[in-house]
mmCIF file of C-alpha atoms in Angstrom:
data_model
loop_
_atom_site.group_PDB
_atom_site.id
_atom_site.type_symbol
_atom_site.label_atom_id
_atom_site.label_comp_id
_atom_site.label_asym_id
_atom_site.label_seq_id
_atom_site.Cartn_x
_atom_site.Cartn_y
_atom_site.Cartn_z
ATOM 1 C CA MET A 23 1.046 26.702 21.261
ATOM 2 C CA TRP A 24 -2.493 27.183 19.959
ATOM 3 C CA LEU A 25 -3.395 25.870 16.502
ATOM 4 C CA GLU A 26 -6.438 26.715 14.432
ATOM 5 C CA ALA A 27 -8.776 23.897 13.386
ATOM 6 C CA ASP A 28 -7.336 23.755 9.883
ATOM 7 C CA GLU A 29 -3.680 23.887 10.990
ATOM 8 C CA PRO A 30 -2.075 20.458 11.119
ATOM 9 C CA ALA A 31 0.068 19.039 13.879
ATOM 10 C CA LYS A 32 2.500 16.170 13.437
ATOM 11 C CA THR A 33 1.149 13.128 15.257
ATOM 12 C CA PHE A 34 2.696 9.665 14.843
ATOM 13 C CA GLY A 35 4.691 11.069 11.937
ATOM 14 C CA ILE A 36 1.580 12.224 10.079
ATOM 15 C CA LEU A 37 0.348 15.795 9.642
ATOM 16 C CA MET A 38 -3.287 15.826 10.781
ATOM 17 C CA SER A 39 -5.782 18.550 11.655
ATOM 18 C CA PRO A 40 -9.232 18.365 13.284
ATOM 19 C CA CYS A 41 -11.019 19.611 10.160
ATOM 20 C CA SER A 42 -9.325 17.046 7.891
ATOM 21 C CA ASN A 43 -7.015 19.449 6.084
ATOM 22 C CA ARG A 44 -4.995 16.884 4.140
ATOM 23 C CA LYS A 45 -3.047 19.279 1.908
ATOM 24 C CA PRO A 46 -0.010 19.566 4.239
ATOM 25 C CA GLN A 47 0.311 15.760 4.393
ATOM 26 C CA LEU A 48 -0.104 15.615 0.610
ATOM 27 C CA VAL A 49 2.760 18.112 0.214
ATOM 28 C CA VAL A 50 4.955 16.069 2.596
ATOM 29 C CA MET A 51 4.260 12.847 0.698
ATOM 30 C CA GLN A 52 4.897 14.535 -2.652
ATOM 31 C CA GLY A 53 8.211 15.771 -1.244
ATOM 32 C CA LYS A 54 9.193 12.258 -0.141
ATOM 33 C CA ALA A 55 8.264 10.845 -3.545
ATOM 34 C CA LYS A 56 10.207 13.564 -5.373
ATOM 35 C CA ALA A 57 13.252 13.053 -3.117
ATOM 36 C CA TRP A 58 13.168 9.305 -3.847
ATOM 37 C CA ALA A 59 12.861 9.963 -7.583
ATOM 38 C CA ASP A 60 15.768 12.438 -7.447
ATOM 39 C CA GLN A 61 17.949 9.829 -5.708
ATOM 40 C CA ILE A 62 17.040 7.057 -8.133
ATOM 41 C CA GLN A 63 17.428 9.157 -11.309
ATOM 42 C CA PRO A 64 21.251 9.309 -11.486
ATOM 43 C CA SER A 65 21.792 5.846 -9.997
ATOM 44 C CA PHE A 66 22.515 2.672 -11.935
ATOM 45 C CA PHE A 67 20.274 -0.334 -11.350
ATOM 46 C CA HIS A 68 19.601 -3.486 -13.292
ATOM 47 C CA CYS A 69 16.192 -3.249 -14.875
ATOM 48 C CA TYR A 70 14.886 -6.200 -12.863
ATOM 49 C CA ASP A 71 15.903 -4.567 -9.537
ATOM 50 C CA VAL A 72 13.977 -1.311 -9.925
ATOM 51 C CA LEU A 73 10.391 -2.456 -9.338
ATOM 52 C CA PRO A 74 11.194 -4.508 -6.207
ATOM 53 C CA LEU A 75 13.142 -1.468 -4.983
ATOM 54 C CA LEU A 76 10.121 0.756 -5.605
ATOM 55 C CA CYS A 77 7.793 -1.639 -3.774
ATOM 56 C CA THR A 78 10.065 -2.070 -0.744
ATOM 57 C CA THR A 79 11.205 1.519 -0.222
ATOM 58 C CA ILE A 80 9.038 4.428 -1.329
ATOM 59 C CA GLN A 81 5.850 2.348 -1.524
ATOM 60 C CA GLU A 82 6.286 1.343 2.133
ATOM 61 C CA THR A 83 7.008 4.953 3.111
ATOM 62 C CA LEU A 84 3.833 6.114 1.412
ATOM 63 C CA GLU A 85 1.770 3.255 2.882
ATOM 64 C CA TYR A 86 2.526 4.238 6.492
ATOM 65 C CA PRO A 87 -0.081 7.043 6.786
ATOM 66 C CA MET A 88 -2.733 5.274 4.686
ATOM 67 C CA ALA A 89 -4.893 4.132 7.605
ATOM 68 C CA LEU A 90 -5.231 7.701 8.919
ATOM 69 C CA THR A 91 -5.343 9.789 5.748
ATOM 70 C CA PHE A 92 -7.492 9.628 2.662
ATOM 71 C CA PHE A 93 -6.356 10.753 -0.777
ATOM 72 C CA SER A 94 -8.302 10.553 -4.016
ATOM 73 C CA PRO A 95 -6.954 8.546 -6.977
ATOM 74 C CA GLN A 96 -5.948 11.838 -8.627
ATOM 75 C CA GLU A 97 -3.962 12.857 -5.537
ATOM 76 C CA TRP A 98 -2.217 9.477 -5.521
ATOM 77 C CA ASP A 99 -1.311 10.044 -9.171
ATOM 78 C CA GLN A 100 0.175 13.423 -8.184
ATOM 79 C CA ILE A 101 2.175 11.791 -5.391
ATOM 80 C CA LEU A 102 3.479 8.871 -7.454
ATOM 81 C CA SER A 103 4.036 10.574 -10.810
ATOM 82 C CA PRO A 104 7.680 11.574 -10.091
ATOM 83 C CA VAL A 105 8.365 8.070 -8.748
ATOM 84 C CA LEU A 106 6.949 6.365 -11.831
ATOM 85 C CA ARG A 107 8.602 8.883 -14.160
ATOM 86 C CA ALA A 108 11.976 7.977 -12.643
ATOM 87 C CA ALA A 109 11.473 4.241 -12.042
ATOM 88 C CA LEU A 110 9.717 3.016 -15.177
ATOM 89 C CA PRO A 111 12.481 3.975 -17.649
ATOM 90 C CA LYS A 112 15.067 2.415 -15.313
ATOM 91 C CA ALA A 113 12.999 -0.796 -15.431
ATOM 92 C CA ASP A 114 13.038 -0.658 -19.267
ATOM 93 C CA ILE A 115 9.357 0.321 -19.339
ATOM 94 C CA CYS A 116 8.123 3.341 -21.270
ATOM 95 C CA GLY A 117 7.671 6.304 -18.928
ATOM 96 C CA ASN A 118 4.292 7.066 -20.502
ATOM 97 C CA PHE A 119 2.998 3.544 -19.891
ATOM 98 C CA PRO A 120 -0.703 3.702 -18.853
ATOM 99 C CA HIS A 121 -1.130 3.749 -15.076
ATOM 100 C CA ALA A 122 -3.878 1.156 -15.367
ATOM 101 C CA MET A 123 -1.249 -1.293 -16.629
ATOM 102 C CA VAL A 124 1.391 -0.203 -14.117
ATOM 103 C CA TYR A 125 -0.989 -1.110 -11.276
ATOM 104 C CA THR A 126 -2.181 -4.358 -12.889
ATOM 105 C CA LEU A 127 -0.943 -7.716 -11.621
ATOM 106 C CA ILE A 128 1.921 -9.382 -13.465
ATOM 107 C CA SER A 129 -0.269 -12.445 -14.052
ATOM 108 C CA LEU A 130 -2.623 -10.152 -16.014
ATOM 109 C CA GLN A 131 0.227 -8.736 -18.159
ATOM 110 C CA GLY A 132 0.716 -5.669 -15.962
ATOM 111 C CA VAL A 133 3.783 -4.296 -14.192
ATOM 112 C CA GLY A 134 2.626 -5.350 -10.716
ATOM 113 C CA VAL A 135 3.106 -2.130 -8.729
ATOM 114 C CA PRO A 136 0.509 -2.091 -5.907
ATOM 115 C CA TYR A 137 -2.299 0.416 -6.519
ATOM 116 C CA PRO A 138 -2.034 2.927 -3.649
ATOM 117 C CA TYR A 139 -5.678 3.992 -3.667
ATOM 118 C CA GLY A 140 -6.808 0.362 -3.394
ATOM 119 C CA LEU A 141 -4.293 -0.303 -0.617
ATOM 120 C CA GLN A 142 -5.551 2.785 1.193
ATOM 121 C CA VAL A 143 -9.169 1.585 1.070
ATOM 122 C CA ILE A 144 -8.167 -1.876 2.311
ATOM 123 C CA LYS A 145 -6.033 -0.485 5.166
ATOM 124 C CA GLN A 146 -8.805 1.873 6.268
ATOM 125 C CA THR A 147 -11.400 -0.893 6.129
ATOM 126 C CA TRP A 148 -9.232 -3.176 8.285
ATOM 127 C CA SER A 149 -8.524 -0.294 10.677
ATOM 128 C CA ASP A 150 -12.248 0.458 10.982
ATOM 129 C CA LEU A 151 -13.109 -3.202 11.526
ATOM 130 C CA ASP A 152 -10.392 -3.518 14.162
ATOM 131 C CA SER A 153 -11.505 -0.371 16.018
ATOM 132 C CA LEU A 154 -15.079 -1.702 16.123
ATOM 133 C CA SER A 155 -13.886 -5.169 17.252
ATOM 134 C CA ILE A 156 -15.373 -6.774 14.157
ATOM 135 C CA HIS A 157 -13.669 -9.963 13.003
ATOM 136 C CA LEU A 158 -14.306 -11.534 9.634
ATOM 137 C CA GLU A 159 -14.840 -15.258 9.495
ATOM 138 C CA PHE A 160 -15.461 -17.566 6.594
ATOM 139 C CA ASP A 161 -16.245 -21.207 6.021
ATOM 140 C CA SER A 162 -13.418 -22.960 4.279
ATOM 141 C CA PRO A 163 -14.301 -24.881 1.149
ATOM 142 C CA SER A 164 -14.417 -28.615 1.428
ATOM 143 C CA LEU A 165 -11.153 -29.737 -0.156
ATOM 144 C CA GLN A 166 -10.027 -33.303 -0.532
ATOM 145 C CA PRO A 167 -6.514 -34.280 0.637
ATOM 146 C CA MET A 168 -4.216 -35.382 -2.164
ATOM 147 C CA ARG A 169 -2.905 -38.498 -0.391
ATOM 148 C CA GLN A 170 -4.226 -40.909 2.167
ATOM 149 C CA GLY A 171 -3.401 -39.716 5.689
ATOM 150 C CA ASP A 172 -2.996 -36.042 4.688
ATOM 151 C CA GLN A 173 -4.884 -33.358 6.592
ATOM 152 C CA LEU A 174 -5.692 -29.836 5.476
ATOM 153 C CA LEU A 175 -4.098 -27.083 7.578
ATOM 154 C CA VAL A 176 -7.198 -24.882 7.448
ATOM 155 C CA ASP A 177 -9.343 -27.687 8.833
ATOM 156 C CA LEU A 178 -6.777 -28.351 11.580
ATOM 157 C CA PHE A 179 -6.843 -24.674 12.583
ATOM 158 C CA ILE A 180 -10.646 -24.676 12.673
ATOM 159 C CA ASP A 181 -10.792 -27.922 14.658
ATOM 160 C CA SER A 182 -8.235 -26.550 17.141
ATOM 161 C CA LEU A 183 -10.370 -23.396 17.586
ATOM 162 C CA VAL A 184 -7.486 -21.136 16.557
ATOM 163 C CA ASP A 185 -8.840 -17.653 15.904
ATOM 164 C CA GLN A 186 -7.379 -14.740 13.943
ATOM 165 C CA LEU A 187 -6.120 -12.997 17.072
ATOM 166 C CA THR A 188 -4.017 -16.030 17.989
ATOM 167 C CA LEU A 189 -2.455 -16.109 14.515
ATOM 168 C CA LYS A 190 -1.252 -12.480 14.731
#
């Protein structure tokens, strides 16, 4: 079967086309998000169970194609709006809560939902670095052990010449 350059084909579970037509994948992801929201809407959950559920189910589903696709922050808002509209009220959070606070860390008085656009940039950066065989290294800060005879794990790893590939 012959496809045009802008027609996507499903590869590794992701709709991709040679000319980077991302609209079909956007529609698929919006459908998955809406289906999740429709399932969660009539269900009963304790308010403290909803956000971990969101982060371990639909968030993981939407993270899968992140290394190979690129969506703008506005497109991510389109994808996640039905999810947040369904999940936030179930978590006893106002459904119109600002997205900036939804994606802010709990330690900074936010809700703590991972920001998908930021995750996408990080995943693509790591994918690019890995494909170019670039490994990041850093010098560990000089920390003092708390007790006599203690050793720092980071220093032990460095002294043993353990690299990042071995730790995977």
